[in-house]
Short mmCIF file of C-alpha atoms and ligand atoms in Angstrom, two decimals:
data_model
loop_
_atom_site.label_atom_id
_atom_site.label_comp_id
_atom_site.label_asym_id
_atom_site.label_seq_id
_atom_site.Cartn_x
_atom_site.Cartn_y
_atom_site.Cartn_z
CA MET S 1 -15.67 191.29 -27.76
CA ASN S 2 -16.56 187.65 -27.68
CA TRP S 3 -19.21 186.53 -25.01
CA LYS S 4 -19.77 182.83 -26.43
CA GLY S 5 -19.32 180.24 -23.91
CA ARG S 6 -18.30 182.96 -21.10
CA ASP S 7 -19.59 182.40 -17.76
CA VAL S 8 -21.08 185.36 -15.42
CA VAL S 9 -20.60 185.01 -11.63
CA SER S 10 -19.36 187.63 -11.15
CA ILE S 11 -19.52 191.64 -11.15
CA ARG S 12 -15.82 192.11 -10.56
CA ASP S 13 -15.45 189.24 -13.62
CA LEU S 14 -16.86 192.32 -15.42
CA SER S 15 -14.99 195.27 -17.45
CA LYS S 16 -17.10 199.10 -18.19
CA ASN S 17 -16.82 198.19 -21.86
CA ASP S 18 -18.57 194.50 -20.90
CA ILE S 19 -21.25 196.24 -18.54
CA GLU S 20 -21.73 199.02 -21.33
CA PHE S 21 -22.04 196.81 -24.18
CA VAL S 22 -24.60 194.31 -22.37
CA LEU S 23 -27.11 197.27 -21.64
CA ASN S 24 -26.43 198.29 -25.14
CA VAL S 25 -27.72 195.15 -26.46
CA ALA S 26 -30.78 195.06 -23.95
CA GLU S 27 -31.85 197.95 -25.60
CA ARG S 28 -31.55 196.97 -28.84
CA LEU S 29 -33.26 193.68 -28.14
CA GLU S 30 -36.26 195.78 -25.87
CA GLU S 31 -36.40 197.92 -29.18
CA GLU S 32 -36.49 195.06 -31.54
CA LEU S 33 -39.53 193.10 -29.16
CA LYS S 34 -41.80 195.92 -29.77
CA LYS S 35 -42.06 194.79 -33.37
CA GLY S 36 -42.63 191.50 -32.28
CA SER S 37 -41.31 188.34 -31.31
CA LEU S 38 -37.52 187.19 -32.32
CA ASP S 39 -36.26 183.91 -33.00
CA TYR S 40 -32.42 184.68 -31.58
CA ALA S 41 -32.19 181.41 -29.91
CA ARG S 42 -34.56 179.42 -31.73
CA GLY S 43 -33.48 175.28 -30.84
CA LYS S 44 -31.79 176.23 -27.68
CA ILE S 45 -31.94 175.37 -24.31
CA LEU S 46 -32.07 177.27 -20.68
CA ALA S 47 -31.91 175.33 -17.78
CA THR S 48 -32.73 176.94 -14.38
CA LEU S 49 -31.52 175.53 -11.09
CA PHE S 50 -32.91 177.22 -8.62
CA PHE S 51 -32.04 176.02 -5.31
CA GLU S 52 -33.62 179.17 -3.36
CA PRO S 53 -37.04 180.74 -3.92
CA SER S 54 -36.88 183.20 -6.77
CA THR S 55 -39.94 185.39 -8.49
CA ARG S 56 -38.29 187.28 -10.66
CA THR S 57 -34.92 185.79 -11.36
CA ARG S 58 -36.44 182.58 -12.44
CA LEU S 59 -39.33 184.17 -14.48
CA SER S 60 -37.80 186.63 -16.04
CA PHE S 61 -35.03 184.46 -16.91
CA GLU S 62 -37.26 182.40 -18.25
CA SER S 63 -39.55 184.97 -20.08
CA ALA S 64 -36.22 186.43 -21.34
CA MET S 65 -35.24 182.48 -23.41
CA HIS S 66 -39.10 182.67 -24.19
CA ARG S 67 -38.54 185.73 -25.69
CA LEU S 68 -35.84 184.75 -27.75
CA GLY S 69 -37.91 181.89 -29.20
CA GLY S 70 -35.60 179.06 -27.30
CA SER S 71 -37.09 176.98 -25.03
CA VAL S 72 -36.47 176.36 -20.67
CA ILE S 73 -36.44 173.52 -18.82
CA GLY S 74 -35.59 173.44 -14.77
CA PHE S 75 -36.49 173.29 -11.51
CA SER S 76 -37.86 175.66 -9.10
CA SER S 77 -37.21 173.96 -6.03
CA VAL S 78 -34.88 170.88 -4.78
CA ALA S 79 -38.32 168.84 -3.61
CA ASN S 80 -38.35 166.95 -6.82
CA THR S 81 -35.03 166.63 -7.24
CA SER S 82 -32.52 163.80 -6.77
CA VAL S 83 -30.65 165.99 -4.66
CA ARG S 84 -32.95 164.86 -2.23
CA LYS S 85 -31.85 161.86 -2.84
CA GLY S 86 -28.29 163.09 -2.04
CA GLU S 87 -27.16 164.13 -5.47
CA SER S 88 -23.93 166.79 -5.19
CA LEU S 89 -24.05 169.95 -7.27
CA VAL S 90 -21.39 168.94 -9.57
CA ASP S 91 -23.68 165.67 -10.25
CA THR S 92 -26.21 167.83 -10.78
CA VAL S 93 -24.51 170.22 -13.20
CA ARG S 94 -22.63 167.71 -15.08
CA THR S 95 -26.21 165.84 -15.75
CA VAL S 96 -27.93 169.16 -16.44
CA GLU S 97 -25.84 170.34 -19.11
CA GLN S 98 -26.10 167.40 -21.09
CA TYR S 99 -29.91 168.51 -21.53
CA SER S 100 -29.11 171.81 -21.94
CA ASP S 101 -27.06 175.29 -24.19
CA VAL S 102 -26.74 177.77 -20.57
CA ILE S 103 -27.40 176.96 -17.32
CA VAL S 104 -28.78 179.67 -15.09
CA ILE S 105 -28.04 178.56 -11.64
CA ARG S 106 -29.67 179.97 -7.42
CA HIS S 107 -28.03 178.65 -4.97
CA PRO S 108 -27.70 179.19 -1.17
CA MET S 109 -24.36 178.37 -1.06
CA GLU S 110 -21.65 181.07 -2.20
CA GLY S 111 -19.26 179.92 -4.32
CA ALA S 112 -22.18 177.77 -5.47
CA ALA S 113 -22.17 178.93 -9.51
CA ARG S 114 -18.32 179.39 -9.37
CA LEU S 115 -18.18 175.64 -8.77
CA ALA S 116 -20.81 175.26 -11.49
CA ALA S 117 -19.11 177.48 -13.70
CA GLU S 118 -15.72 175.33 -13.29
CA VAL S 119 -17.57 171.84 -13.73
CA ALA S 120 -19.95 172.59 -16.62
CA GLU S 121 -18.93 173.07 -20.39
CA VAL S 122 -22.16 175.30 -20.78
CA PRO S 123 -21.98 178.84 -20.16
CA VAL S 124 -23.47 179.25 -16.33
CA ILE S 125 -24.57 182.36 -15.30
CA ASN S 126 -25.44 183.20 -11.50
CA ALA S 127 -28.91 184.18 -10.54
CA GLY S 128 -27.79 184.36 -6.55
CA ASP S 129 -25.44 182.96 -4.29
CA GLY S 130 -25.94 183.50 -0.69
CA SER S 131 -24.72 186.43 0.51
CA ASN S 132 -22.34 187.32 -2.09
CA GLN S 133 -23.44 188.11 -5.38
CA HIS S 134 -26.52 188.51 -8.23
CA PRO S 135 -24.55 189.92 -10.94
CA THR S 136 -27.49 189.46 -13.33
CA GLN S 137 -29.43 192.20 -11.09
CA THR S 138 -26.85 194.35 -10.99
CA LEU S 139 -27.17 194.68 -15.17
CA LEU S 140 -30.70 195.00 -14.46
CA ASP S 141 -30.18 197.93 -12.34
CA LEU S 142 -27.45 199.86 -14.18
CA TYR S 143 -29.87 199.04 -17.09
CA THR S 144 -32.68 200.79 -14.97
CA ILE S 145 -30.79 203.84 -13.37
CA LYS S 146 -29.36 204.86 -17.17
CA ARG S 147 -32.90 204.99 -18.82
CA ALA S 148 -34.32 206.52 -16.20
CA PHE S 149 -31.80 209.10 -15.61
CA GLY S 150 -29.84 209.07 -19.22
CA ARG S 151 -26.52 208.26 -17.45
CA ILE S 152 -24.80 206.80 -14.18
CA ASP S 153 -21.83 209.22 -13.94
CA GLY S 154 -22.10 212.02 -11.39
CA LEU S 155 -25.10 210.40 -9.40
CA LYS S 156 -25.70 210.65 -5.77
CA ILE S 157 -26.77 206.81 -4.85
CA GLY S 158 -28.11 205.83 -1.23
CA LEU S 159 -28.08 202.04 -0.59
CA LEU S 160 -29.95 201.52 2.21
CA GLY S 161 -31.36 198.19 4.65
CA ASP S 162 -29.43 195.33 5.13
CA LEU S 163 -26.12 195.98 3.37
CA LYS S 164 -24.18 193.01 5.07
CA TYR S 165 -26.15 190.09 3.45
CA GLY S 166 -27.69 191.63 1.13
CA ARG S 167 -26.10 190.56 -2.34
CA THR S 168 -27.53 192.51 -4.83
CA VAL S 169 -26.16 195.47 -2.98
CA HIS S 170 -22.63 194.52 -3.14
CA SER S 171 -22.86 193.45 -6.69
CA LEU S 172 -24.03 196.62 -7.20
CA ALA S 173 -21.29 198.51 -5.04
CA GLU S 174 -19.00 196.78 -6.80
CA ALA S 175 -20.25 197.68 -10.10
CA LEU S 176 -20.52 201.17 -9.23
CA ALA S 177 -17.42 201.58 -8.17
CA LEU S 178 -16.19 201.51 -12.39
CA TYR S 179 -18.42 205.03 -12.35
CA ASP S 180 -18.10 208.36 -11.19
CA VAL S 181 -21.15 208.11 -8.21
CA GLU S 182 -20.76 209.03 -4.90
CA LEU S 183 -22.22 206.54 -2.55
CA TYR S 184 -23.83 206.84 0.81
CA LEU S 185 -24.14 203.42 2.72
CA ILE S 186 -27.08 203.62 4.80
CA SER S 187 -27.93 200.61 7.62
CA PRO S 188 -27.88 199.58 10.61
CA GLU S 189 -24.86 199.42 12.71
CA LEU S 190 -25.22 195.70 12.48
CA LEU S 191 -26.07 195.69 8.82
CA ARG S 192 -23.07 197.56 7.68
CA MET S 193 -21.52 196.90 4.22
CA PRO S 194 -18.82 194.52 4.53
CA GLY S 195 -15.50 196.68 5.22
CA HIS S 196 -13.08 194.69 2.17
CA ILE S 197 -16.05 196.52 -0.42
CA VAL S 198 -16.11 199.71 1.15
CA GLU S 199 -11.95 199.65 1.25
CA GLU S 200 -12.22 198.53 -2.47
CA LEU S 201 -14.54 201.24 -3.55
CA GLN S 202 -12.60 204.08 -1.53
CA GLU S 203 -9.65 202.88 -3.46
CA ARG S 204 -10.85 203.07 -6.65
CA GLY S 205 -11.63 206.88 -5.87
CA ILE S 206 -15.15 206.57 -4.95
CA GLU S 207 -16.51 209.23 -2.45
CA VAL S 208 -18.15 206.86 0.70
CA LYS S 209 -20.37 208.03 3.18
CA GLU S 210 -21.85 205.43 6.03
CA THR S 211 -25.06 206.82 8.31
CA THR S 212 -27.49 205.18 10.13
CA LYS S 213 -29.76 207.94 9.55
CA LEU S 214 -31.47 208.22 6.48
CA GLU S 215 -33.27 211.61 7.24
CA GLU S 216 -30.07 213.31 6.99
CA VAL S 217 -28.88 212.39 3.80
CA ILE S 218 -31.92 211.87 1.70
CA PRO S 219 -31.77 215.53 0.30
CA GLU S 220 -28.82 214.62 -1.24
CA LEU S 221 -30.02 212.01 -3.26
CA ASP S 222 -30.75 210.83 -7.16
CA VAL S 223 -31.41 207.23 -6.35
CA LEU S 224 -32.03 205.63 -3.43
CA TYR S 225 -32.06 201.77 -3.31
CA VAL S 226 -34.06 200.31 -0.88
CA THR S 227 -32.94 196.54 0.57
CA ARG S 228 -34.91 193.90 2.48
CA ILE S 229 -33.68 192.83 5.38
CA GLN S 230 -32.67 189.81 4.66
CA ARG S 231 -34.06 187.64 7.46
CA GLU S 232 -33.21 184.02 6.08
CA ARG S 233 -29.51 184.62 6.18
CA PHE S 234 -29.05 185.63 9.83
CA PRO S 235 -27.26 183.02 11.90
CA ASP S 236 -29.38 183.88 15.23
CA GLU S 237 -32.96 184.71 15.22
CA GLU S 238 -32.49 187.00 17.73
CA GLU S 239 -29.67 189.59 16.02
CA TYR S 240 -32.76 190.05 12.93
CA LEU S 241 -34.89 191.07 15.95
CA LYS S 242 -32.55 193.75 16.96
CA VAL S 243 -33.03 195.57 13.10
CA ARG S 244 -36.46 194.77 11.99
CA GLY S 245 -38.23 197.44 11.01
CA SER S 246 -35.40 199.20 10.94
CA TYR S 247 -36.26 201.16 8.00
CA GLN S 248 -39.67 202.42 6.23
CA VAL S 249 -39.63 204.77 2.98
CA ASN S 250 -43.10 206.18 2.88
CA LEU S 251 -45.02 210.17 1.40
CA LYS S 252 -43.83 211.66 4.96
CA VAL S 253 -39.81 210.52 4.72
CA LEU S 254 -39.92 211.71 0.50
CA GLU S 255 -41.37 214.88 1.48
CA ASN S 256 -37.33 215.99 2.35
CA ALA S 257 -36.19 214.48 -0.96
CA LYS S 258 -35.59 215.68 -4.10
CA GLU S 259 -38.36 215.95 -6.99
CA SER S 260 -36.43 213.66 -8.79
CA LEU S 261 -35.64 211.15 -6.93
CA LYS S 262 -35.87 207.78 -7.84
CA VAL S 263 -36.62 204.54 -5.28
CA MET S 264 -35.82 201.59 -6.26
CA HIS S 265 -36.00 197.88 -4.90
CA PRO S 266 -34.21 193.88 -5.85
CA LEU S 267 -37.95 193.59 -4.45
CA PRO S 268 -39.43 191.18 -2.76
CA ARG S 269 -40.13 194.22 -0.31
CA VAL S 270 -41.51 193.36 3.26
CA ASP S 271 -42.17 196.41 4.83
CA GLU S 272 -39.50 198.75 3.70
CA ILE S 273 -41.49 201.01 1.38
CA HIS S 274 -44.71 201.60 2.79
CA PRO S 275 -47.65 200.76 -1.19
CA GLU S 276 -48.51 204.26 -0.92
CA VAL S 277 -45.05 204.97 -2.27
CA ASP S 278 -45.90 202.91 -5.76
CA LYS S 279 -48.38 205.58 -7.19
CA SER S 280 -45.68 208.16 -6.57
CA LYS S 281 -43.15 209.67 -9.33
CA HIS S 282 -40.26 208.02 -6.72
CA ALA S 283 -41.35 204.69 -7.81
CA LEU S 284 -38.95 203.50 -10.20
CA TYR S 285 -39.02 199.63 -9.02
CA PHE S 286 -41.61 197.58 -10.86
CA ARG S 287 -40.07 199.28 -13.73
CA GLN S 288 -36.67 197.81 -12.95
CA VAL S 289 -38.71 194.78 -12.66
CA PHE S 290 -39.02 194.94 -16.49
CA SER S 291 -35.81 195.89 -17.46
CA GLY S 292 -35.01 192.21 -15.64
CA VAL S 293 -36.12 190.98 -19.33
CA PRO S 294 -34.37 192.95 -22.08
CA VAL S 295 -30.79 192.41 -19.78
CA ARG S 296 -31.40 188.59 -19.73
CA MET S 297 -32.15 188.61 -22.96
CA ALA S 298 -28.86 190.22 -23.82
CA LEU S 299 -26.94 187.84 -21.49
CA LEU S 300 -28.36 184.70 -22.44
CA GLY S 301 -27.96 185.80 -25.86
CA LEU S 302 -24.62 186.89 -25.63
CA THR S 303 -23.55 183.89 -24.04
CA LEU S 304 -25.19 181.30 -26.44
CA GLY S 305 -23.16 183.55 -29.14
CA VAL S 306 -26.53 183.55 -31.23
CA LEU S 307 -26.85 187.79 -31.47
CA GLU S 308 -24.32 188.00 -34.18
CA GLY S 309 -25.18 191.10 -36.25
CA ILE S 310 -27.48 193.03 -33.53
N1 CP Y 1 -34.71 190.52 -7.54
C1 CP Y 1 -34.60 189.06 -6.93
O1 CP Y 1 -34.14 188.56 -7.07
O2 CP Y 1 -35.89 188.31 -6.95
P1 CP Y 1 -36.13 186.68 -6.76
O3 CP Y 1 -35.72 186.41 -5.30
O4 CP Y 1 -38.08 187.52 -7.12
O5 CP Y 1 -35.92 186.09 -7.77
#
Protein backbone atom coordinates (compact mmCIF):
# COMPACT_ATOMS: atom_id res chain seq x y z
CA MET A 1 0.00 0.00 0.00
CA ASN A 2 1.68 3.24 -1.13
CA TRP A 3 1.07 5.99 1.41
CA LYS A 4 4.16 8.13 0.79
CA GLY A 5 3.13 11.64 -0.25
CA ARG A 6 -0.57 10.92 0.20
CA ASP A 7 -2.95 13.63 1.49
CA VAL A 8 -5.49 12.82 4.22
CA VAL A 9 -8.30 15.30 3.61
CA SER A 10 -11.55 13.37 3.99
CA ILE A 11 -12.44 10.01 5.49
CA ARG A 12 -14.19 9.37 2.15
CA ASP A 13 -10.75 9.22 0.52
CA LEU A 14 -9.90 6.10 2.55
CA SER A 15 -11.08 2.57 1.84
CA LYS A 16 -11.81 0.12 4.64
CA ASN A 17 -8.45 -1.52 3.87
CA ASP A 18 -6.72 1.86 4.21
CA ILE A 19 -8.40 2.46 7.56
CA GLU A 20 -7.57 -1.00 8.91
CA PHE A 21 -3.97 -0.59 7.73
CA VAL A 22 -3.57 2.71 9.63
CA LEU A 23 -5.10 1.18 12.77
CA ASN A 24 -2.74 -1.80 12.58
CA VAL A 25 0.31 0.43 12.10
CA ALA A 26 -0.84 2.59 15.04
CA GLU A 27 -1.10 -0.50 17.23
CA ARG A 28 2.43 -1.59 16.29
CA LEU A 29 3.77 1.91 17.01
CA GLU A 30 2.01 1.98 20.38
CA GLU A 31 3.77 -1.30 21.24
CA GLU A 32 7.16 -0.03 19.98
CA LEU A 33 6.82 3.16 22.03
CA LYS A 34 6.69 1.12 25.23
CA LYS A 35 10.31 0.15 24.57
CA GLY A 36 11.48 3.77 24.20
CA SER A 37 11.84 6.67 21.79
CA LEU A 38 11.69 6.07 18.05
CA ASP A 39 13.60 7.78 15.26
CA TYR A 40 11.66 6.94 12.10
CA ALA A 41 11.18 10.65 11.29
CA ARG A 42 14.63 11.92 12.23
CA GLY A 43 15.42 14.96 10.06
CA LYS A 44 11.78 15.45 8.99
CA ILE A 45 9.75 18.55 9.85
CA LEU A 46 6.01 18.79 10.51
CA ALA A 47 4.29 22.17 10.06
CA THR A 48 1.08 22.68 12.06
CA LEU A 49 -1.12 25.47 10.67
CA PHE A 50 -3.99 26.08 13.08
CA PHE A 51 -6.32 28.85 11.98
CA GLU A 52 -8.80 27.72 14.69
CA PRO A 53 -8.32 26.84 18.38
CA SER A 54 -7.25 23.32 19.31
CA THR A 55 -5.78 21.51 22.29
CA ARG A 56 -5.87 17.80 21.48
CA THR A 57 -5.39 17.72 17.72
CA ARG A 58 -2.47 20.14 17.56
CA LEU A 59 -0.67 18.86 20.63
CA SER A 60 -1.14 15.19 19.77
CA PHE A 61 0.20 15.78 16.25
CA GLU A 62 3.17 17.57 17.76
CA SER A 63 3.66 14.84 20.34
CA ALA A 64 3.38 12.20 17.60
CA MET A 65 6.06 13.90 15.49
CA HIS A 66 8.41 14.26 18.47
CA ARG A 67 7.83 10.61 19.41
CA LEU A 68 8.79 9.64 15.84
CA GLY A 69 12.07 11.57 16.28
CA GLY A 70 11.08 14.47 14.02
CA SER A 71 10.71 18.23 14.53
CA VAL A 72 7.75 20.62 14.52
CA ILE A 73 7.18 24.21 13.39
CA GLY A 74 3.89 26.06 13.09
CA PHE A 75 1.34 28.43 14.57
CA SER A 76 -1.64 27.94 16.86
CA SER A 77 -3.41 31.16 15.93
CA VAL A 78 -3.14 33.59 13.03
CA ALA A 79 -2.53 36.53 15.39
CA ASN A 80 1.22 36.64 14.82
CA THR A 81 1.29 35.50 11.19
CA SER A 82 1.17 37.35 7.88
CA VAL A 83 -2.43 36.15 7.45
CA ARG A 84 -3.15 39.24 9.56
CA LYS A 85 -1.60 41.35 6.77
CA GLY A 86 -3.94 39.77 4.22
CA GLU A 87 -1.85 36.83 2.98
CA SER A 88 -4.01 34.18 1.29
CA LEU A 89 -4.33 30.56 2.39
CA VAL A 90 -2.71 29.44 -0.87
CA ASP A 91 0.33 31.68 -0.39
CA THR A 92 0.62 30.61 3.26
CA VAL A 93 0.64 26.93 2.27
CA ARG A 94 3.09 27.51 -0.62
CA THR A 95 5.39 29.27 1.81
CA VAL A 96 5.20 26.76 4.65
CA GLU A 97 5.86 23.80 2.37
CA GLN A 98 9.29 25.29 1.63
CA TYR A 99 10.11 24.75 5.31
CA SER A 100 8.52 21.35 5.99
CA ASP A 101 7.94 17.77 4.86
CA VAL A 102 4.28 17.42 5.90
CA ILE A 103 1.56 19.95 6.73
CA VAL A 104 -1.31 19.56 9.20
CA ILE A 105 -4.00 22.22 8.81
CA ARG A 106 -7.12 23.25 10.74
CA HIS A 107 -9.26 25.99 9.23
CA PRO A 108 -12.81 27.32 9.76
CA MET A 109 -13.61 27.16 6.02
CA GLU A 110 -15.03 23.91 4.63
CA GLY A 111 -12.76 22.75 1.82
CA ALA A 112 -9.69 24.62 3.11
CA ALA A 113 -7.69 21.41 3.59
CA ARG A 114 -8.62 20.21 0.08
CA LEU A 115 -7.41 23.53 -1.35
CA ALA A 116 -4.18 23.28 0.64
CA ALA A 117 -3.65 19.72 -0.61
CA GLU A 118 -4.17 20.81 -4.22
CA VAL A 119 -1.46 23.48 -4.05
CA ALA A 120 1.10 21.76 -1.81
CA GLU A 121 3.70 19.28 -3.05
CA VAL A 122 4.15 17.88 0.47
CA PRO A 123 1.38 15.75 2.03
CA VAL A 124 -1.43 17.69 3.71
CA ILE A 125 -3.45 16.26 6.62
CA ASN A 126 -6.82 17.78 7.51
CA ALA A 127 -7.11 18.55 11.23
CA GLY A 128 -10.68 19.84 10.80
CA ASP A 129 -12.27 22.13 8.20
CA GLY A 130 -15.35 23.99 9.41
CA SER A 131 -18.32 21.66 9.95
CA ASN A 132 -17.10 19.35 7.21
CA GLN A 133 -14.55 16.69 8.15
CA HIS A 134 -12.13 15.65 10.90
CA PRO A 135 -10.69 12.43 9.46
CA THR A 136 -7.83 11.94 11.91
CA GLN A 137 -10.27 12.20 14.83
CA THR A 138 -12.31 9.46 13.16
CA LEU A 139 -9.30 7.20 12.84
CA LEU A 140 -8.46 7.61 16.51
CA ASP A 141 -12.14 7.04 17.40
CA LEU A 142 -12.15 3.77 15.45
CA TYR A 143 -8.83 2.78 17.03
CA THR A 144 -10.27 3.44 20.50
CA ILE A 145 -13.40 1.37 19.80
CA LYS A 146 -11.34 -1.48 18.38
CA ARG A 147 -8.98 -1.50 21.37
CA ALA A 148 -11.93 -1.45 23.80
CA PHE A 149 -14.13 -4.08 22.12
CA GLY A 150 -11.66 -5.98 19.93
CA ARG A 151 -13.93 -5.25 16.95
CA ILE A 152 -16.16 -2.65 15.34
CA ASP A 153 -18.52 -4.99 13.46
CA GLY A 154 -21.66 -5.95 15.33
CA LEU A 155 -21.72 -2.91 17.64
CA LYS A 156 -24.67 -0.62 18.28
CA ILE A 157 -23.33 2.92 18.27
CA GLY A 158 -25.19 6.07 19.30
CA LEU A 159 -24.07 9.52 18.11
CA LEU A 160 -25.49 12.16 20.45
CA GLY A 161 -25.71 15.94 20.34
CA ASP A 162 -24.87 18.31 17.52
CA LEU A 163 -25.05 16.08 14.47
CA LYS A 164 -25.60 19.06 12.15
CA TYR A 165 -22.47 21.11 12.76
CA GLY A 166 -20.23 18.48 14.40
CA ARG A 167 -17.52 17.50 11.93
CA THR A 168 -16.35 14.59 14.08
CA VAL A 169 -19.70 12.82 13.75
CA HIS A 170 -19.87 13.48 10.01
CA SER A 171 -16.52 11.77 9.44
CA LEU A 172 -17.26 9.02 11.96
CA ALA A 173 -20.68 8.15 10.49
CA GLU A 174 -19.14 7.91 7.01
CA ALA A 175 -16.40 5.61 8.27
CA LEU A 176 -18.80 3.42 10.26
CA ALA A 177 -20.76 2.91 7.05
CA LEU A 178 -17.86 0.66 5.99
CA TYR A 179 -18.55 -1.67 8.94
CA ASP A 180 -21.46 -3.86 10.01
CA VAL A 181 -22.91 -1.61 12.72
CA GLU A 182 -26.28 -0.25 13.81
CA LEU A 183 -26.34 3.53 14.19
CA TYR A 184 -28.55 5.58 16.50
CA LEU A 185 -28.58 9.29 15.65
CA ILE A 186 -29.75 11.16 18.75
CA SER A 187 -30.14 14.93 18.50
CA PRO A 188 -32.54 17.83 18.86
CA GLU A 189 -34.67 18.30 15.70
CA LEU A 190 -32.68 21.43 14.85
CA LEU A 191 -29.38 19.55 14.92
CA ARG A 192 -30.15 16.40 12.95
CA MET A 193 -27.50 14.68 10.87
CA PRO A 194 -27.46 16.19 7.32
CA GLY A 195 -29.86 14.28 5.06
CA HIS A 196 -27.20 13.41 2.49
CA ILE A 197 -25.16 11.55 5.13
CA VAL A 198 -28.22 9.65 6.44
CA GLU A 199 -29.13 8.67 2.86
CA GLU A 200 -25.57 7.52 2.18
CA LEU A 201 -25.62 5.37 5.34
CA GLN A 202 -28.90 3.77 4.33
CA GLU A 203 -27.72 3.19 0.75
CA ARG A 204 -24.76 1.29 2.20
CA GLY A 205 -27.17 -0.95 4.12
CA ILE A 206 -26.57 0.52 7.59
CA GLU A 207 -29.54 0.32 9.94
CA VAL A 208 -30.12 3.91 11.09
CA LYS A 209 -32.51 5.05 13.81
CA GLU A 210 -33.04 8.78 14.31
CA THR A 211 -34.50 10.02 17.61
CA THR A 212 -34.54 12.99 19.96
CA LYS A 213 -34.82 10.79 23.07
CA LEU A 214 -31.63 9.38 24.53
CA GLU A 215 -33.52 7.53 27.28
CA GLU A 216 -35.38 5.42 24.70
CA VAL A 217 -32.27 4.02 23.07
CA ILE A 218 -29.55 4.04 25.74
CA PRO A 219 -30.30 0.44 26.89
CA GLU A 220 -29.47 -0.79 23.37
CA LEU A 221 -26.09 0.85 22.98
CA ASP A 222 -22.54 -0.50 23.12
CA VAL A 223 -20.99 2.92 22.44
CA LEU A 224 -22.44 6.36 23.17
CA TYR A 225 -20.46 9.02 21.28
CA VAL A 226 -21.32 12.38 22.82
CA THR A 227 -20.65 15.72 21.13
CA ARG A 228 -20.66 19.36 22.19
CA ILE A 229 -23.21 21.74 20.70
CA GLN A 230 -20.96 23.68 18.30
CA ARG A 231 -21.92 27.19 19.40
CA GLU A 232 -19.30 28.83 17.17
CA ARG A 233 -20.89 27.38 14.01
CA PHE A 234 -24.42 28.72 14.57
CA PRO A 235 -25.24 31.63 12.25
CA ASP A 236 -27.71 32.90 14.87
CA GLU A 237 -27.17 32.94 18.69
CA GLU A 238 -30.96 32.65 19.21
CA GLU A 239 -30.89 29.25 17.49
CA TYR A 240 -28.06 28.13 19.76
CA LEU A 241 -29.99 29.17 22.87
CA LYS A 242 -32.91 26.92 21.77
CA VAL A 243 -30.73 23.80 21.91
CA ARG A 244 -28.16 24.68 24.57
CA GLY A 245 -28.06 22.02 27.30
CA SER A 246 -30.31 19.61 25.36
CA TYR A 247 -28.59 16.55 26.83
CA GLN A 248 -26.44 15.71 29.80
CA VAL A 249 -24.98 12.25 30.32
CA ASN A 250 -24.68 11.65 34.07
CA LEU A 251 -24.70 8.62 36.37
CA LYS A 252 -28.51 8.67 36.59
CA VAL A 253 -28.84 8.52 32.79
CA LEU A 254 -26.31 5.67 32.70
CA GLU A 255 -28.32 3.55 35.16
CA ASN A 256 -30.31 2.28 32.18
CA ALA A 257 -27.25 1.46 30.07
CA LYS A 258 -25.52 -1.88 29.55
CA GLU A 259 -22.72 -2.58 32.05
CA SER A 260 -20.37 -2.69 29.09
CA LEU A 261 -21.48 0.62 27.50
CA LYS A 262 -18.56 2.90 26.68
CA VAL A 263 -19.03 6.67 26.57
CA MET A 264 -16.83 8.54 24.11
CA HIS A 265 -16.42 12.25 23.31
CA PRO A 266 -13.96 13.95 20.96
CA LEU A 267 -13.65 16.75 23.59
CA PRO A 268 -13.67 19.55 24.54
CA ARG A 269 -16.85 19.09 26.57
CA VAL A 270 -18.90 21.86 28.08
CA ASP A 271 -21.73 20.32 30.13
CA GLU A 272 -22.87 17.35 28.03
CA ILE A 273 -21.00 14.76 30.17
CA HIS A 274 -21.07 15.36 33.92
CA PRO A 275 -17.58 14.99 35.50
CA GLU A 276 -19.05 12.34 37.85
CA VAL A 277 -18.97 9.96 34.84
CA ASP A 278 -15.18 10.31 34.52
CA LYS A 279 -14.38 7.65 37.12
CA SER A 280 -17.12 5.25 36.02
CA LYS A 281 -16.51 2.05 34.06
CA HIS A 282 -18.28 3.70 31.13
CA ALA A 283 -15.84 6.57 30.56
CA LEU A 284 -13.58 6.00 27.55
CA TYR A 285 -12.94 9.60 26.53
CA PHE A 286 -9.52 10.09 28.10
CA ARG A 287 -8.30 6.78 26.67
CA GLN A 288 -9.68 8.17 23.38
CA VAL A 289 -7.47 11.25 23.84
CA PHE A 290 -4.43 8.98 24.29
CA SER A 291 -5.21 7.19 21.01
CA GLY A 292 -4.49 10.42 19.15
CA VAL A 293 -0.75 9.91 19.52
CA PRO A 294 -0.24 6.42 18.02
CA VAL A 295 -2.81 7.06 15.28
CA ARG A 296 -1.24 10.37 14.28
CA MET A 297 2.24 8.79 14.48
CA ALA A 298 1.00 6.23 11.98
CA LEU A 299 -0.42 8.89 9.66
CA LEU A 300 2.71 11.05 9.80
CA GLY A 301 5.04 8.11 9.34
CA LEU A 302 3.05 6.69 6.45
CA THR A 303 2.59 9.95 4.55
CA LEU A 304 6.28 10.77 5.06
CA GLY A 305 7.17 7.28 3.81
CA VAL A 306 9.47 6.55 6.75
CA LEU A 307 7.86 3.43 8.20
CA GLU A 308 9.17 0.83 5.76
CA GLY A 309 9.65 -2.46 7.48
CA ILE A 310 7.44 -1.75 10.45
N1 LIG B 1 -11.13 16.61 19.38
C1 LIG B 1 -10.61 17.77 18.97
O1 LIG B 1 -10.57 18.08 17.76
O2 LIG B 1 -10.13 18.56 19.99
P1 LIG B 1 -9.38 19.94 19.80
O3 LIG B 1 -10.39 20.91 19.21
O4 LIG B 1 -8.91 20.35 21.16
O5 LIG B 1 -8.26 19.73 18.82
